[in-house]
Amino acid sequence: MSELVFARLGDAPVPYHRGWDLQKRIHESRVADRIGDTVLMLEHEPVYTAGKRTGKWERPSADPGAPVVDIDRGGKITWHGPGQLTVYPIVKLADPIDVIAYVRMLEEAIIRTIAEFGLVGERVEGRTGVWLDADPERGLAERKIAAIGCRIARGVGMHGFALNCDNDLSWFDRIVPCGISDAGVTSISRELGRDVRVADVLTITERHLAAVLDAPTYSHHDGVPGLAEPESAEPAAAAV
């Protein structure tokens, strides 16, 4: 693997369709080897994204206050928005491609990241993402701190993971997040009882993700280096 590039999209939340369009353009360029492995690092404007396996009962039953967008990744419905670090690794995977192993790598990067804040992340059999164990003394059930949803197309990954930092968790009350009704959702800030922003975890996440992807070197940039601006924007995907 050549140098891994982390493309930071700034402090302002990114509209979901703009981010998705950028993902697709980077993916095309990576498949064609016009650019190297690139990871988008951003926060989104509030949005619900529904993967291919989302059931009707898992969607909002009323106007949730944010768009619901059907997308081409695996998994079910989740929320993205301010205060949540959303990470899209657009990287070429080695043959033979092992999707489960790739998901485990992403989980490991998250586990190592939150460990630096004193939190012990766990994997739960049959459930993707990173979890914190139930804490009966605090009256807390098992709860998810990071969600993962990926797609591999023509040997290159897209979509990725979302780590809850200091986001408003009430957005998750309007859906059945990731199709799981018997567990909760949490954030680094809620667990620590103090404010931990996306900016506080950005560099740490980059370091651990580069390590699990076995990147010999990595760098971060404002925006996406080597990607030409489109002549015109692609039509936005349908939102429901």
mmCIF file of C-alpha atoms in Angstrom:
data_model
loop_
_atom_site.group_PDB
_atom_site.id
_atom_site.type_symbol
_atom_site.label_atom_id
_atom_site.label_comp_id
_atom_site.label_asym_id
_atom_site.label_seq_id
_atom_site.Cartn_x
_atom_site.Cartn_y
_atom_site.Cartn_z
ATOM 1 C CA MET A 1 0.000 0.000 0.000
ATOM 2 C CA SER A 2 1.282 3.467 -0.890
ATOM 3 C CA GLU A 3 0.747 6.498 1.318
ATOM 4 C CA LEU A 4 -2.729 6.622 2.798
ATOM 5 C CA VAL A 5 -4.385 10.026 2.467
ATOM 6 C CA PHE A 6 -6.875 11.314 5.025
ATOM 7 C CA ALA A 7 -9.032 13.991 3.413
ATOM 8 C CA ARG A 8 -10.568 16.237 6.053
ATOM 9 C CA LEU A 9 -13.648 18.082 4.866
ATOM 10 C CA GLY A 10 -13.555 20.852 7.470
ATOM 11 C CA ASP A 11 -15.545 21.819 10.544
ATOM 12 C CA ALA A 12 -18.867 22.577 8.835
ATOM 13 C CA PRO A 13 -21.268 19.616 8.544
ATOM 14 C CA VAL A 14 -21.448 18.231 5.005
ATOM 15 C CA PRO A 15 -24.814 17.614 3.285
ATOM 16 C CA TYR A 16 -25.205 13.867 2.829
ATOM 17 C CA HIS A 17 -25.642 13.911 -0.946
ATOM 18 C CA ARG A 18 -22.533 16.023 -1.387
ATOM 19 C CA GLY A 19 -20.537 13.501 0.638
ATOM 20 C CA TRP A 20 -22.023 10.558 -1.220
ATOM 21 C CA ASP A 21 -21.277 12.140 -4.586
ATOM 22 C CA LEU A 22 -17.693 12.740 -3.460
ATOM 23 C CA GLN A 23 -17.383 9.130 -2.326
ATOM 24 C CA LYS A 24 -18.511 7.864 -5.735
ATOM 25 C CA ARG A 25 -16.069 10.105 -7.583
ATOM 26 C CA ILE A 26 -13.170 9.056 -5.366
ATOM 27 C CA HIS A 27 -14.188 5.412 -5.746
ATOM 28 C CA GLU A 28 -14.120 5.677 -9.551
ATOM 29 C CA SER A 29 -10.709 7.337 -9.430
ATOM 30 C CA ARG A 30 -9.351 4.709 -7.033
ATOM 31 C CA VAL A 31 -10.641 1.810 -9.161
ATOM 32 C CA ALA A 32 -8.857 3.378 -12.154
ATOM 33 C CA ASP A 33 -5.684 3.969 -10.075
ATOM 34 C CA ARG A 34 -5.804 7.700 -10.778
ATOM 35 C CA ILE A 35 -5.440 8.337 -7.037
ATOM 36 C CA GLY A 36 -4.244 6.299 -4.094
ATOM 37 C CA ASP A 37 -6.155 5.050 -1.072
ATOM 38 C CA THR A 38 -8.147 7.936 0.388
ATOM 39 C CA VAL A 39 -10.188 8.245 3.584
ATOM 40 C CA LEU A 40 -12.842 10.954 3.939
ATOM 41 C CA MET A 41 -13.119 12.395 7.464
ATOM 42 C CA LEU A 42 -16.194 14.533 8.099
ATOM 43 C CA GLU A 43 -19.351 15.361 9.974
ATOM 44 C CA HIS A 44 -22.693 15.284 8.174
ATOM 45 C CA GLU A 45 -25.738 17.452 8.394
ATOM 46 C CA PRO A 46 -28.495 15.437 10.158
ATOM 47 C CA VAL A 47 -29.588 12.503 7.972
ATOM 48 C CA TYR A 48 -30.873 8.964 8.303
ATOM 49 C CA THR A 49 -29.305 6.461 5.901
ATOM 50 C CA ALA A 50 -31.057 3.169 5.223
ATOM 51 C CA GLY A 51 -28.981 0.225 4.011
ATOM 52 C CA LYS A 52 -30.311 -2.582 1.830
ATOM 53 C CA ARG A 53 -31.612 -4.676 4.736
ATOM 54 C CA THR A 54 -33.664 -1.945 6.437
ATOM 55 C CA GLY A 55 -37.187 -3.079 7.315
ATOM 56 C CA LYS A 56 -40.204 -0.800 7.211
ATOM 57 C CA TRP A 57 -40.700 -1.121 10.979
ATOM 58 C CA GLU A 58 -37.167 0.190 11.594
ATOM 59 C CA ARG A 59 -37.790 3.487 9.780
ATOM 60 C CA PRO A 60 -39.237 6.600 11.409
ATOM 61 C CA SER A 61 -43.003 6.343 11.842
ATOM 62 C CA ALA A 62 -43.434 10.122 11.502
ATOM 63 C CA ASP A 63 -41.450 13.079 10.184
ATOM 64 C CA PRO A 64 -38.069 12.592 11.902
ATOM 65 C CA GLY A 65 -36.813 16.123 11.230
ATOM 66 C CA ALA A 66 -34.105 14.934 8.831
ATOM 67 C CA PRO A 67 -34.119 13.263 5.403
ATOM 68 C CA VAL A 68 -34.136 9.463 5.112
ATOM 69 C CA VAL A 69 -31.891 8.316 2.262
ATOM 70 C CA ASP A 70 -31.789 4.796 0.819
ATOM 71 C CA ILE A 71 -28.205 3.871 -0.015
ATOM 72 C CA ASP A 72 -26.226 0.976 -1.464
ATOM 73 C CA ARG A 73 -24.283 -0.189 1.591
ATOM 74 C CA GLY A 74 -25.045 -3.241 3.682
ATOM 75 C CA GLY A 75 -26.699 -3.044 7.065
ATOM 76 C CA LYS A 76 -29.819 -1.234 8.175
ATOM 77 C CA ILE A 77 -30.815 2.281 9.176
ATOM 78 C CA THR A 78 -28.681 4.671 11.185
ATOM 79 C CA TRP A 79 -28.221 8.384 11.757
ATOM 80 C CA HIS A 80 -25.368 10.741 10.885
ATOM 81 C CA GLY A 81 -24.952 14.318 11.988
ATOM 82 C CA PRO A 82 -22.959 16.969 13.826
ATOM 83 C CA GLY A 83 -20.834 15.722 16.685
ATOM 84 C CA GLN A 84 -20.333 12.320 15.051
ATOM 85 C CA LEU A 85 -17.107 11.490 13.217
ATOM 86 C CA THR A 86 -18.018 9.797 9.945
ATOM 87 C CA VAL A 87 -15.174 7.984 8.190
ATOM 88 C CA TYR A 88 -15.265 6.700 4.621
ATOM 89 C CA PRO A 89 -12.190 4.590 3.711
ATOM 90 C CA ILE A 90 -12.026 4.348 -0.072
ATOM 91 C CA VAL A 91 -9.239 1.810 -0.236
ATOM 92 C CA LYS A 92 -8.255 -1.012 -2.561
ATOM 93 C CA LEU A 93 -8.443 -4.382 -0.806
ATOM 94 C CA ALA A 94 -6.062 -7.248 -1.429
ATOM 95 C CA ASP A 95 -7.251 -10.419 -3.186
ATOM 96 C CA PRO A 96 -8.903 -12.605 -2.139
ATOM 97 C CA ILE A 97 -11.242 -10.012 -0.626
ATOM 98 C CA ASP A 98 -12.469 -10.903 2.847
ATOM 99 C CA VAL A 99 -15.265 -8.492 3.772
ATOM 100 C CA ILE A 100 -15.618 -9.810 7.319
ATOM 101 C CA ALA A 101 -11.903 -9.380 7.949
ATOM 102 C CA TYR A 102 -12.138 -5.826 6.627
ATOM 103 C CA VAL A 103 -15.021 -5.014 8.994
ATOM 104 C CA ARG A 104 -12.985 -6.443 11.884
ATOM 105 C CA MET A 105 -10.132 -4.108 10.934
ATOM 106 C CA LEU A 106 -12.439 -1.102 11.108
ATOM 107 C CA GLU A 107 -13.760 -2.275 14.460
ATOM 108 C CA GLU A 108 -10.209 -2.633 15.735
ATOM 109 C CA ALA A 109 -9.347 0.939 14.731
ATOM 110 C CA ILE A 110 -12.370 2.191 16.699
ATOM 111 C CA ILE A 111 -11.573 0.016 19.718
ATOM 112 C CA ARG A 112 -8.023 1.376 19.817
ATOM 113 C CA THR A 113 -9.259 4.949 19.399
ATOM 114 C CA ILE A 114 -11.734 4.920 22.281
ATOM 115 C CA ALA A 115 -9.213 3.079 24.476
ATOM 116 C CA GLU A 116 -7.188 6.288 24.506
ATOM 117 C CA PHE A 117 -10.159 7.871 26.307
ATOM 118 C CA GLY A 118 -10.316 5.060 28.844
ATOM 119 C CA LEU A 119 -13.246 3.234 27.224
ATOM 120 C CA VAL A 120 -13.239 -0.507 26.573
ATOM 121 C CA GLY A 121 -14.865 -1.286 23.246
ATOM 122 C CA GLU A 122 -16.188 -4.763 22.533
ATOM 123 C CA ARG A 123 -17.349 -6.810 19.580
ATOM 124 C CA VAL A 124 -20.713 -8.538 19.925
ATOM 125 C CA GLU A 125 -21.268 -11.790 18.077
ATOM 126 C CA GLY A 126 -23.753 -11.363 15.265
ATOM 127 C CA ARG A 127 -23.675 -7.557 15.460
ATOM 128 C CA THR A 128 -21.287 -5.249 13.650
ATOM 129 C CA GLY A 129 -19.906 -2.081 15.175
ATOM 130 C CA VAL A 130 -18.264 -1.378 18.507
ATOM 131 C CA TRP A 131 -20.107 -1.765 21.804
ATOM 132 C CA LEU A 132 -19.708 -1.070 25.486
ATOM 133 C CA ASP A 133 -20.679 -3.792 27.943
ATOM 134 C CA ALA A 134 -23.760 -3.451 30.093
ATOM 135 C CA ASP A 135 -23.127 -1.649 33.376
ATOM 136 C CA PRO A 136 -25.824 -2.743 35.871
ATOM 137 C CA GLU A 137 -24.473 -0.470 38.622
ATOM 138 C CA ARG A 138 -25.193 2.550 36.425
ATOM 139 C CA GLY A 139 -28.395 1.050 35.051
ATOM 140 C CA LEU A 140 -26.945 0.879 31.548
ATOM 141 C CA ALA A 141 -27.675 -1.830 28.985
ATOM 142 C CA GLU A 142 -25.237 -2.929 26.319
ATOM 143 C CA ARG A 143 -24.848 0.062 24.030
ATOM 144 C CA LYS A 144 -23.309 0.902 20.680
ATOM 145 C CA ILE A 145 -20.758 3.690 20.377
ATOM 146 C CA ALA A 146 -19.846 3.227 16.696
ATOM 147 C CA ALA A 147 -21.714 1.857 13.678
ATOM 148 C CA ILE A 148 -20.196 0.226 10.603
ATOM 149 C CA GLY A 149 -21.686 -0.213 7.141
ATOM 150 C CA CYS A 150 -19.516 -1.005 4.119
ATOM 151 C CA ARG A 151 -19.729 -1.799 0.443
ATOM 152 C CA ILE A 152 -16.967 -3.336 -1.693
ATOM 153 C CA ALA A 153 -17.253 -2.685 -5.439
ATOM 154 C CA ARG A 154 -14.618 -3.639 -8.028
ATOM 155 C CA GLY A 155 -12.189 -4.367 -5.230
ATOM 156 C CA VAL A 156 -12.460 -0.945 -3.578
ATOM 157 C CA GLY A 157 -14.294 -0.178 -0.360
ATOM 158 C CA MET A 158 -16.679 2.692 0.286
ATOM 159 C CA HIS A 159 -18.963 3.860 3.100
ATOM 160 C CA GLY A 160 -17.360 2.975 6.445
ATOM 161 C CA PHE A 161 -18.031 3.831 10.075
ATOM 162 C CA ALA A 162 -19.416 6.505 12.374
ATOM 163 C CA LEU A 163 -18.096 7.169 15.889
ATOM 164 C CA ASN A 164 -20.343 9.053 18.301
ATOM 165 C CA CYS A 165 -18.372 11.846 19.969
ATOM 166 C CA ASP A 166 -20.634 14.613 21.309
ATOM 167 C CA ASN A 167 -23.683 14.247 19.075
ATOM 168 C CA ASP A 168 -27.303 14.559 20.180
ATOM 169 C CA LEU A 169 -28.326 10.945 20.855
ATOM 170 C CA SER A 170 -32.047 11.710 20.787
ATOM 171 C CA TRP A 171 -31.955 11.396 16.981
ATOM 172 C CA PHE A 172 -31.649 7.623 17.454
ATOM 173 C CA ASP A 173 -34.924 7.519 19.410
ATOM 174 C CA ARG A 174 -36.881 8.001 16.159
ATOM 175 C CA ILE A 175 -35.610 4.796 14.507
ATOM 176 C CA VAL A 176 -34.544 1.264 15.414
ATOM 177 C CA PRO A 177 -30.827 1.930 14.942
ATOM 178 C CA CYS A 178 -29.115 -0.793 12.929
ATOM 179 C CA GLY A 179 -32.234 -2.910 13.415
ATOM 180 C CA ILE A 180 -31.364 -3.581 17.075
ATOM 181 C CA SER A 181 -34.173 -2.947 19.533
ATOM 182 C CA ASP A 182 -32.714 -4.496 22.695
ATOM 183 C CA ALA A 183 -29.652 -2.284 23.183
ATOM 184 C CA GLY A 184 -28.825 1.404 23.514
ATOM 185 C CA VAL A 185 -26.686 4.003 21.784
ATOM 186 C CA THR A 186 -24.026 6.077 23.472
ATOM 187 C CA SER A 187 -21.183 8.513 22.788
ATOM 188 C CA ILE A 188 -17.710 9.185 24.135
ATOM 189 C CA SER A 189 -18.991 12.359 25.794
ATOM 190 C CA ARG A 190 -21.896 10.620 27.515
ATOM 191 C CA GLU A 191 -19.663 7.870 28.842
ATOM 192 C CA LEU A 192 -17.014 10.241 30.200
ATOM 193 C CA GLY A 193 -19.377 12.931 31.452
ATOM 194 C CA ARG A 194 -17.432 15.622 29.638
ATOM 195 C CA ASP A 195 -17.381 17.132 26.176
ATOM 196 C CA VAL A 196 -15.248 15.223 23.649
ATOM 197 C CA ARG A 197 -15.536 16.742 20.188
ATOM 198 C CA VAL A 198 -14.861 15.305 16.761
ATOM 199 C CA ALA A 199 -11.720 17.465 16.611
ATOM 200 C CA ASP A 200 -10.458 15.689 19.735
ATOM 201 C CA VAL A 201 -10.600 12.225 18.140
ATOM 202 C CA LEU A 202 -9.694 13.034 14.536
ATOM 203 C CA THR A 203 -5.918 12.573 14.669
ATOM 204 C CA ILE A 204 -6.166 9.570 16.999
ATOM 205 C CA THR A 205 -8.599 7.824 14.647
ATOM 206 C CA GLU A 206 -6.349 8.482 11.657
ATOM 207 C CA ARG A 207 -3.349 6.968 13.442
ATOM 208 C CA HIS A 208 -5.156 3.782 14.409
ATOM 209 C CA LEU A 209 -6.918 3.355 11.078
ATOM 210 C CA ALA A 210 -3.610 3.684 9.228
ATOM 211 C CA ALA A 211 -2.141 1.025 11.528
ATOM 212 C CA VAL A 212 -4.898 -1.558 10.980
ATOM 213 C CA LEU A 213 -4.827 -0.922 7.216
ATOM 214 C CA ASP A 214 -1.068 -1.558 7.357
ATOM 215 C CA ALA A 215 -0.274 1.752 5.653
ATOM 216 C CA PRO A 216 3.493 2.401 5.806
ATOM 217 C CA THR A 217 2.919 6.163 5.728
ATOM 218 C CA TYR A 218 -0.077 8.451 5.885
ATOM 219 C CA SER A 219 -0.895 12.141 5.697
ATOM 220 C CA HIS A 220 -3.909 14.381 6.111
ATOM 221 C CA HIS A 221 -5.099 17.189 3.874
ATOM 222 C CA ASP A 222 -7.862 19.742 3.711
ATOM 223 C CA GLY A 223 -10.014 18.410 0.897
ATOM 224 C CA VAL A 224 -9.130 15.615 -1.525
ATOM 225 C CA PRO A 225 -5.752 15.981 -3.274
ATOM 226 C CA GLY A 226 -5.550 14.831 -6.878
ATOM 227 C CA LEU A 227 -9.298 14.848 -7.493
ATOM 228 C CA ALA A 228 -10.520 17.227 -10.188
ATOM 229 C CA GLU A 229 -13.678 19.204 -9.574
ATOM 230 C CA PRO A 230 -16.659 17.828 -11.547
ATOM 231 C CA GLU A 231 -17.904 19.824 -14.515
ATOM 232 C CA SER A 232 -21.436 19.416 -13.205
ATOM 233 C CA ALA A 233 -22.937 17.734 -10.183
ATOM 234 C CA GLU A 234 -24.512 14.290 -10.527
ATOM 235 C CA PRO A 235 -28.237 14.004 -9.818
ATOM 236 C CA ALA A 236 -28.912 13.429 -6.151
ATOM 237 C CA ALA A 237 -30.102 9.989 -5.052
ATOM 238 C CA ALA A 238 -33.740 9.723 -4.085
ATOM 239 C CA ALA A 239 -34.632 10.499 -0.484
ATOM 240 C CA VAL A 240 -37.777 9.158 1.138
#
